[in-house]
Amino acid sequence: NAGVTQTPKFRILKIGQSMTLQCTQDMNHNYMYWYRQDPGMGLKLIYYSVGAGITDKGEVPNGYNVSRSTTEDFPLRLELAAPSQTSVYFCASRRTSGRLNTQYFGPGTRLTVL
Amino acid sequence: KQEVTQIPAALSVPEGENLVLNCSFTDSAIYNLQWFRQDPGKGLTSLLLIQSSQREQTSGRLNASLDKSSGRSTLYIAASQPGDSATYLCAVRHETSYDKVIFGPGTSLSVIP
């Protein structure tokens, strides 16, 4: 299993540009998440999905959109990039059941908006 | 609103020392608490998960405790090694809104050989 994979690893955007951060997991997990991590801060939840076709907002959804057309993929879309969106973005997934229902994280995408 | 804090923000210890990392949370209505390790430029790796009904969990040299009523958790690392150098984050999952996971800011640990 590759686990959770994210592309790209790094990206520099100009203000107003758009892009899609890709996330794929091969563990057949129903739940998937997008977080952002700012320097010296914990992770903040942007959006999450409990299964294909179902998404919901987290703590900081403004400026982002998501879709979940398949179990494996959960892309994050930035429509009009702003400097405040400079951050490291992590995708995660987990099973829906089980006591040890830990999240598995991807390696992250480092985004800079200039 | 749940807030999670971690003290200290950074810690530097000589190799071989035992150490304790602290995590505090303001809302005791949690389902579980999890400790993660984050290496520079990498994602998070789960270390220990404690359900709200449990008091502690152990894995190798790591021991995590949970005092739900006082809103505290500690991560104890025995006989620290340079390979333990990383940032350690705690995260709490809400009791009913299972996908409301709130992360602390992390403690950056350096173990000096």
PDB file of N, CA and C in Angstrom, chain B residues 6 11 27 33 40 46 49 66 76 80 82 98 104 106 111-112:
ATOM      1  N   GLN B   6      -0.003  23.090  24.314  1.00  0.00           N
ATOM      2  CA  GLN B   6       1.086  22.174  24.627  1.00  0.00           C
ATOM      3  C   GLN B   6       2.257  22.962  25.217  1.00  0.00           C
ATOM      4  N   LEU B  11      11.900  21.935  23.503  1.00  0.00           N
ATOM      5  CA  LEU B  11      12.620  21.267  24.587  1.00  0.00           C
ATOM      6  C   LEU B  11      13.889  20.656  24.020  1.00  0.00           C
ATOM      7  N   ASP B  27     -12.151  21.515  26.892  1.00  0.00           N
ATOM      8  CA  ASP B  27     -13.458  20.851  26.919  1.00  0.00           C
ATOM      9  C   ASP B  27     -13.250  19.365  27.163  1.00  0.00           C
ATOM     10  N   LEU B  33      -7.967  10.935  22.645  1.00  0.00           N
ATOM     11  CA  LEU B  33      -6.835  11.849  22.501  1.00  0.00           C
ATOM     12  C   LEU B  33      -5.711  11.066  21.846  1.00  0.00           C
ATOM     13  N   PRO B  40      10.571  16.856  10.307  1.00  0.00           N
ATOM     14  CA  PRO B  40      10.630  18.033   9.426  1.00  0.00           C
ATOM     15  C   PRO B  40      10.292  17.695   7.982  1.00  0.00           C
ATOM     16  N   SER B  46       1.020   8.543  13.773  1.00  0.00           N
ATOM     17  CA  SER B  46       0.371   8.304  15.046  1.00  0.00           C
ATOM     18  C   SER B  46       1.278   7.505  15.977  1.00  0.00           C
ATOM     19  N   LEU B  49      -2.927   6.321  20.880  1.00  0.00           N
ATOM     20  CA  LEU B  49      -4.309   6.803  20.921  1.00  0.00           C
ATOM     21  C   LEU B  49      -4.926   6.325  22.221  1.00  0.00           C
ATOM     22  N   LEU B  66      -3.891  10.021  30.392  1.00  0.00           N
ATOM     23  CA  LEU B  66      -5.022  10.914  30.158  1.00  0.00           C
ATOM     24  C   LEU B  66      -5.792  11.121  31.447  1.00  0.00           C
ATOM     25  N   TYR B  76       5.193  10.545  28.056  1.00  0.00           N
ATOM     26  CA  TYR B  76       6.456  10.271  28.728  1.00  0.00           C
ATOM     27  C   TYR B  76       7.347   9.486  27.773  1.00  0.00           C
ATOM     28  N   SER B  80      15.658   8.863  26.284  1.00  0.00           N
ATOM     29  CA  SER B  80      15.549   9.532  24.987  1.00  0.00           C
ATOM     30  C   SER B  80      16.777   9.283  24.110  1.00  0.00           C
ATOM     31  N   PRO B  82      18.657  10.398  20.074  1.00  0.00           N
ATOM     32  CA  PRO B  82      18.652  11.442  19.038  1.00  0.00           C
ATOM     33  C   PRO B  82      17.561  11.227  17.985  1.00  0.00           C
ATOM     34  N   TYR B  98     -17.492  13.400  15.787  1.00  0.00           N
ATOM     35  CA  TYR B  98     -16.256  12.629  15.691  1.00  0.00           C
ATOM     36  C   TYR B  98     -15.212  13.236  14.760  1.00  0.00           C
ATOM     37  N   GLY B 104      -3.151  20.477  18.993  1.00  0.00           N
ATOM     38  CA  GLY B 104      -2.317  21.430  19.687  1.00  0.00           C
ATOM     39  C   GLY B 104      -1.218  21.929  18.768  1.00  0.00           C
ATOM     40  N   GLY B 106       1.990  21.769  19.183  1.00  0.00           N
ATOM     41  CA  GLY B 106       3.156  20.908  19.135  1.00  0.00           C
ATOM     42  C   GLY B 106       4.274  21.336  20.067  1.00  0.00           C
ATOM     43  N   VAL B 111      16.969  16.007  20.940  1.00  0.00           N
ATOM     44  CA  VAL B 111      17.744  15.156  21.836  1.00  0.00           C
ATOM     45  C   VAL B 111      19.199  15.233  21.387  1.00  0.00           C
ATOM     46  N   ILE B 112      20.033  15.758  22.249  1.00  0.00           N
ATOM     47  CA  ILE B 112      21.428  16.031  21.905  1.00  0.00           C
ATOM     48  C   ILE B 112      22.302  14.813  22.217  1.00  0.00           C
TER      49      ILE B 112
END
